[in-house]
PDB file of C-alpha atoms in Angstrom:
ATOM      1  CA  MET A  12     -12.592  54.554  35.593  1.00 54.00           C
ATOM      2  CA  GLU A  13     -13.341  52.768  32.336  1.00 53.00           C
ATOM      3  CA  ASN A  14     -10.239  54.405  30.924  1.00 55.00           C
ATOM      4  CA  GLN A  15      -8.100  52.940  33.709  1.00 55.00           C
ATOM      5  CA  ALA A  16      -9.625  49.476  33.210  1.00 51.00           C
ATOM      6  CA  ALA A  17      -8.922  49.674  29.493  1.00 51.00           C
ATOM      7  CA  LYS A  18      -5.384  50.888  30.210  1.00 52.00           C
ATOM      8  CA  SER A  19      -4.720  48.046  32.653  1.00 50.00           C
ATOM      9  CA  ALA A  20      -6.146  45.537  30.152  1.00 48.00           C
ATOM     10  CA  THR A  21      -3.755  46.735  27.449  1.00 49.00           C
ATOM     11  CA  GLU A  22      -0.870  46.677  29.918  1.00 54.00           C
ATOM     12  CA  VAL A  23      -1.718  43.121  30.904  1.00 52.00           C
ATOM     13  CA  THR A  24      -1.955  41.985  27.311  1.00 55.00           C
ATOM     14  CA  ALA A  25       1.321  43.715  26.497  1.00 51.00           C
ATOM     15  CA  GLU A  26       2.970  42.012  29.456  1.00 55.00           C
ATOM     16  CA  ASP A  27       1.410  38.675  28.511  1.00 55.00           C
ATOM     17  CA  ALA A  28       2.556  39.121  24.938  1.00 51.00           C
ATOM     18  CA  GLU A  29       6.098  39.834  26.118  1.00 54.00           C
ATOM     19  CA  LYS A  30       6.038  36.782  28.376  1.00 55.00           C
ATOM     20  CA  SER A  31       4.713  34.580  25.581  1.00 51.00           C
ATOM     21  CA  VAL A  32       7.411  35.859  23.219  1.00 50.00           C
ATOM     22  CA  ASN A  33      10.063  35.118  25.834  1.00 52.00           C
ATOM     23  CA  THR A  34       8.556  31.673  26.406  1.00 50.00           C
ATOM     24  CA  HIS A  35       8.506  30.884  22.680  1.00 50.00           C
ATOM     25  CA  THR A  36      12.095  31.994  22.216  1.00 50.00           C
ATOM     26  CA  ALA A  37      13.139  29.865  25.180  1.00 46.00           C
ATOM     27  CA  GLU A  38      11.308  26.875  23.692  1.00 47.00           C
ATOM     28  CA  ASN A  39      12.945  27.496  20.326  1.00 49.00           C
ATOM     29  CA  ALA A  40      16.368  27.645  21.963  1.00 47.00           C
ATOM     30  CA  VAL A  41      15.803  24.275  23.644  1.00 47.00           C
ATOM     31  CA  MET A  42      14.091  22.442  20.776  1.00 43.00           C
ATOM     32  CA  PRO A  43      16.091  21.757  17.605  1.00 46.00           C
ATOM     33  CA  LYS A  44      14.881  23.526  14.527  1.00 49.00           C
ATOM     34  CA  MET A  45      13.070  21.261  12.099  1.00 49.00           C
ATOM     35  CA  VAL A  46      13.602  22.162   8.495  1.00 55.00           C
ATOM     36  CA  LYS A  47      10.505  21.645   6.430  1.00 65.00           C
ATOM     37  CA  SER A  48      11.376  21.094   2.832  1.00 73.00           C
ATOM     38  CA  LYS A  49       8.865  21.668   0.090  1.00 84.00           C
ATOM     39  CA  LEU A  50       7.818  19.077  -2.445  1.00 87.00           C
ATOM     40  CA  PRO A  51      10.483  19.233  -5.164  1.00 90.00           C
ATOM     41  CA  LYS A  52       9.061  20.151  -8.562  1.00 92.00           C
ATOM     42  CA  ARG A  53      10.662  17.171 -10.285  1.00 92.00           C
ATOM     43  CA  LEU A  54       9.088  14.820  -7.722  1.00 93.00           C
ATOM     44  CA  ALA A  55       5.695  16.479  -8.211  1.00 93.00           C
ATOM     45  CA  VAL A  56       5.972  15.988 -11.981  1.00 93.00           C
ATOM     46  CA  LEU A  57       7.013  12.350 -11.501  1.00 93.00           C
ATOM     47  CA  CYS A  58       4.077  11.751  -9.140  1.00 94.00           C
ATOM     48  CA  ALA A  59       1.706  13.302 -11.681  1.00 95.00           C
ATOM     49  CA  LEU A  60       3.082  11.098 -14.489  1.00 92.00           C
ATOM     50  CA  LEU A  61       2.843   7.969 -12.330  1.00 92.00           C
ATOM     51  CA  ALA A  62      -0.719   8.857 -11.322  1.00 95.00           C
ATOM     52  CA  ILE A  63      -1.773   9.495 -14.937  1.00 95.00           C
ATOM     53  CA  ALA A  64      -0.185   6.238 -16.108  1.00 92.00           C
ATOM     54  CA  SER A  65      -1.809   4.299 -13.270  1.00 94.00           C
ATOM     55  CA  ILE A  66      -5.246   5.775 -13.884  1.00 95.00           C
ATOM     56  CA  GLY A  67      -4.843   5.004 -17.598  1.00 93.00           C
ATOM     57  CA  GLY A  68      -3.914   1.417 -16.736  1.00 92.00           C
ATOM     58  CA  ILE A  69      -6.969   1.065 -14.503  1.00 94.00           C
ATOM     59  CA  ILE A  70      -9.243   2.456 -17.223  1.00 93.00           C
ATOM     60  CA  ALA A  71      -7.688   0.124 -19.803  1.00 90.00           C
ATOM     61  CA  LYS A  72      -7.947  -2.766 -17.303  1.00 89.00           C
ATOM     62  CA  GLN A  73      -4.261  -3.629 -17.773  1.00 88.00           C
ATOM     63  CA  GLY A  74      -2.325  -4.526 -14.637  1.00 88.00           C
ATOM     64  CA  VAL A  75      -4.972  -3.120 -12.303  1.00 92.00           C
ATOM     65  CA  LEU A  76      -3.334  -4.377  -9.101  1.00 94.00           C
ATOM     66  CA  PHE A  77       0.030  -2.908 -10.123  1.00 91.00           C
ATOM     67  CA  CYS A  78      -1.686   0.409 -10.952  1.00 93.00           C
ATOM     68  CA  ILE A  79      -3.429   0.508  -7.570  1.00 95.00           C
ATOM     69  CA  ILE A  80      -0.135  -0.156  -5.770  1.00 92.00           C
ATOM     70  CA  THR A  81       1.497   2.637  -7.785  1.00 92.00           C
ATOM     71  CA  LEU A  82      -1.303   5.042  -6.832  1.00 94.00           C
ATOM     72  CA  LEU A  83      -0.866   4.106  -3.165  1.00 91.00           C
ATOM     73  CA  MET A  84       2.862   4.789  -3.535  1.00 91.00           C
ATOM     74  CA  VAL A  85       2.072   8.245  -4.966  1.00 92.00           C
ATOM     75  CA  VAL A  86      -0.221   8.982  -2.015  1.00 91.00           C
ATOM     76  CA  ALA A  87       2.525   7.858   0.390  1.00 88.00           C
ATOM     77  CA  ILE A  88       5.045  10.080  -1.408  1.00 89.00           C
ATOM     78  CA  LEU A  89       2.756  13.076  -0.994  1.00 88.00           C
ATOM     79  CA  GLY A  90       2.399  12.083   2.680  1.00 85.00           C
ATOM     80  CA  ARG A  91       6.192  12.278   3.076  1.00 85.00           C
ATOM     81  CA  GLN A  92       6.506   8.686   4.278  1.00 83.00           C
ATOM     82  CA  ARG A  93      10.090   7.455   4.436  1.00 83.00           C
ATOM     83  CA  THR A  94       9.054   4.022   3.174  1.00 84.00           C
ATOM     84  CA  ALA A  95       7.593   5.675   0.080  1.00 86.00           C
ATOM     85  CA  MET A  96      11.083   6.943  -0.759  1.00 88.00           C
ATOM     86  CA  TYR A  97      12.437   3.405  -0.496  1.00 89.00           C
ATOM     87  CA  MET A  98       9.540   2.101  -2.598  1.00 90.00           C
ATOM     88  CA  LEU A  99      10.149   4.778  -5.236  1.00 92.00           C
ATOM     89  CA  GLN A 100      13.849   3.965  -5.398  1.00 93.00           C
ATOM     90  CA  GLY A 101      13.240   0.221  -5.659  1.00 94.00           C
ATOM     91  CA  TYR A 102      10.412   0.732  -8.145  1.00 92.00           C
ATOM     92  CA  SER A 103      12.553   2.925 -10.376  1.00 93.00           C
ATOM     93  CA  LEU A 104      15.535   0.525 -10.305  1.00 94.00           C
ATOM     94  CA  LEU A 105      13.350  -2.479 -11.115  1.00 94.00           C
ATOM     95  CA  GLN A 106      11.637  -0.569 -13.900  1.00 91.00           C
ATOM     96  CA  LEU A 107      14.987   0.454 -15.406  1.00 92.00           C
ATOM     97  CA  ALA A 108      16.249  -3.131 -15.256  1.00 93.00           C
ATOM     98  CA  PHE A 109      13.063  -4.507 -16.827  1.00 91.00           C
ATOM     99  CA  VAL A 110      12.824  -1.877 -19.561  1.00 90.00           C
ATOM    100  CA  SER A 111      16.498  -2.301 -20.401  1.00 88.00           C
ATOM    101  CA  MET A 112      15.995  -6.056 -20.805  1.00 88.00           C
ATOM    102  CA  LEU A 113      12.785  -5.629 -22.819  1.00 83.00           C
ATOM    103  CA  PRO A 114      14.454  -5.684 -26.266  1.00 78.00           C
ATOM    104  CA  VAL A 115      16.203  -8.943 -25.347  1.00 80.00           C
ATOM    105  CA  ILE A 116      13.018 -10.455 -23.930  1.00 78.00           C
ATOM    106  CA  LEU A 117      10.957  -9.515 -27.000  1.00 73.00           C
ATOM    107  CA  TYR A 118      13.646 -10.581 -29.487  1.00 71.00           C
ATOM    108  CA  ASP A 119      12.162 -12.918 -32.081  1.00 67.00           C
ATOM    109  CA  PRO A 120      14.823 -14.693 -34.190  1.00 69.00           C
ATOM    110  CA  GLY A 121      12.148 -15.751 -36.711  1.00 70.00           C
ATOM    111  CA  ASN A 122      11.361 -12.108 -37.493  1.00 63.00           C
ATOM    112  CA  LEU A 123      14.487 -10.564 -39.001  1.00 58.00           C
ATOM    113  CA  VAL A 124      12.851  -7.272 -39.981  1.00 60.00           C
ATOM    114  CA  VAL A 125      14.579  -4.721 -37.765  1.00 56.00           C
ATOM    115  CA  GLY A 126      12.454  -1.945 -36.309  1.00 54.00           C
ATOM    116  CA  ASN A 127       8.975  -2.933 -37.409  1.00 59.00           C
ATOM    117  CA  PRO A 128       6.873   0.184 -36.905  1.00 61.00           C
ATOM    118  CA  SER A 129       4.173   0.083 -34.265  1.00 69.00           C
ATOM    119  CA  ASN A 130       0.820   1.570 -35.158  1.00 69.00           C
ATOM    120  CA  PHE A 131      -0.989   3.826 -32.740  1.00 67.00           C
ATOM    121  CA  GLN A 132      -4.189   5.790 -32.873  1.00 67.00           C
ATOM    122  CA  ILE A 133      -5.118   8.735 -30.668  1.00 70.00           C
ATOM    123  CA  GLY A 134      -8.552   9.936 -31.705  1.00 72.00           C
ATOM    124  CA  GLU A 135      -8.319  10.570 -35.418  1.00 75.00           C
ATOM    125  CA  LEU A 136      -4.519  10.862 -35.367  1.00 74.00           C
ATOM    126  CA  GLN A 137      -2.829   7.721 -36.646  1.00 76.00           C
ATOM    127  CA  GLY A 138       0.867   7.129 -36.749  1.00 77.00           C
ATOM    128  CA  LYS A 139       3.654   4.632 -37.063  1.00 79.00           C
ATOM    129  CA  VAL A 140       6.644   4.700 -34.749  1.00 78.00           C
ATOM    130  CA  PRO A 141       9.647   2.367 -35.021  1.00 78.00           C
ATOM    131  CA  VAL A 142      10.117   0.011 -32.074  1.00 77.00           C
ATOM    132  CA  TYR A 143      13.621   1.255 -31.282  1.00 81.00           C
ATOM    133  CA  ILE A 144      12.235   4.767 -30.675  1.00 84.00           C
ATOM    134  CA  ILE A 145       9.657   3.362 -28.249  1.00 83.00           C
ATOM    135  CA  PHE A 146      12.339   1.379 -26.390  1.00 84.00           C
ATOM    136  CA  SER A 147      14.629   4.423 -26.319  1.00 88.00           C
ATOM    137  CA  LEU A 148      11.906   6.623 -24.838  1.00 89.00           C
ATOM    138  CA  LEU A 149      11.035   4.005 -22.207  1.00 88.00           C
ATOM    139  CA  ILE A 150      14.683   3.623 -21.186  1.00 90.00           C
ATOM    140  CA  LEU A 151      15.179   7.412 -21.043  1.00 93.00           C
ATOM    141  CA  PHE A 152      12.062   7.805 -18.884  1.00 91.00           C
ATOM    142  CA  SER A 153      13.303   5.065 -16.551  1.00 92.00           C
ATOM    143  CA  MET A 154      16.727   6.694 -16.279  1.00 93.00           C
ATOM    144  CA  LEU A 155      15.070  10.030 -15.486  1.00 93.00           C
ATOM    145  CA  GLN A 156      12.968   8.344 -12.825  1.00 93.00           C
ATOM    146  CA  VAL A 157      16.064   6.799 -11.193  1.00 94.00           C
ATOM    147  CA  TRP A 158      17.796  10.186 -11.239  1.00 94.00           C
ATOM    148  CA  ILE A 159      14.806  11.832  -9.548  1.00 93.00           C
ATOM    149  CA  ALA A 160      14.464   9.069  -6.933  1.00 93.00           C
ATOM    150  CA  PHE A 161      18.086   9.393  -5.798  1.00 94.00           C
ATOM    151  CA  THR A 162      18.380  13.203  -5.821  1.00 91.00           C
ATOM    152  CA  PRO A 163      19.378  14.736  -2.434  1.00 90.00           C
ATOM    153  CA  LYS A 164      16.506  17.267  -2.583  1.00 90.00           C
ATOM    154  CA  VAL A 165      14.036  14.413  -2.916  1.00 90.00           C
ATOM    155  CA  LYS A 166      15.631  12.548   0.004  1.00 89.00           C
ATOM    156  CA  ALA A 167      15.443  15.706   2.133  1.00 88.00           C
ATOM    157  CA  TYR A 168      11.701  15.991   1.421  1.00 89.00           C
ATOM    158  CA  PHE A 169      10.848  12.791   3.288  1.00 84.00           C
ATOM    159  CA  LYS A 170      10.636  12.665   7.093  1.00 73.00           C
ATOM    160  CA  THR A 171      13.585  11.043   8.781  1.00 60.00           C
ATOM    161  CA  LYS A 172      11.646   9.557  11.687  1.00 65.00           C
ATOM    162  CA  ILE A 173       8.295   7.892  11.368  1.00 59.00           C
ATOM    163  CA  ASN A 174       6.400   7.478  14.605  1.00 54.00           C
ATOM    164  CA  MET A 175       3.513   5.078  14.290  1.00 48.00           C
ATOM    165  CA  ASN A 176       2.008   6.248  17.617  1.00 47.00           C
ATOM    166  CA  ILE A 177      -1.170   8.191  16.824  1.00 41.00           C
ATOM    167  CA  MET A 178      -1.162   9.878  20.246  1.00 45.00           C
ATOM    168  CA  SER A 179       2.057  11.827  19.757  1.00 39.00           C
TER     169      SER A 179
END
C-alpha cells in the first residue's frame, strides 16, 4: 500500500512537472524575450578608474562635491539606470571639451619657457614630467572615455525602460 502511495506521488509530481513545463513554455511564447547583457569589461574598467579618482579627490579634499556626484554616477551605472548612461555621455563630452581647452586656459604669455616640467612625488619616487605629456595623457583618457560612453555594447547594457513604480 505504501508502494502504491509512493507510486501515485511520483506520478502526480511527474504530471505536475509536465504541466508546469507546458505552462512555462506557453508563458515564454507569449512574453517577449528580454536579453540581459552583461557589464562590458571596458565600462567596468572605466567605472573603477572613475571610482578611484573620485575617492582620491575626496581624500585629498579637492572638489569633494564633484567627486561625490561622480561616485553616485558610478553606482547608477552599476544599477543599469538609463539616466546614468546619459550622465556618462554628457560627463565624458564635457570633460573632453574642458581638457582640450586646458592648454589655452593655462597659457601664460609672460612665461615663454615651453614645456616646464612638473614635479611629482609618489612615496620616495620623484620625477619630472613635461606639461605637454600630462596634457596629452589627459586628452587621450578623455577621448577613450567618450569612445566607451558611446559604444553600442555599453548602450545595450542599460535598461531601455525605467519604471519608477516600486510595486511592479
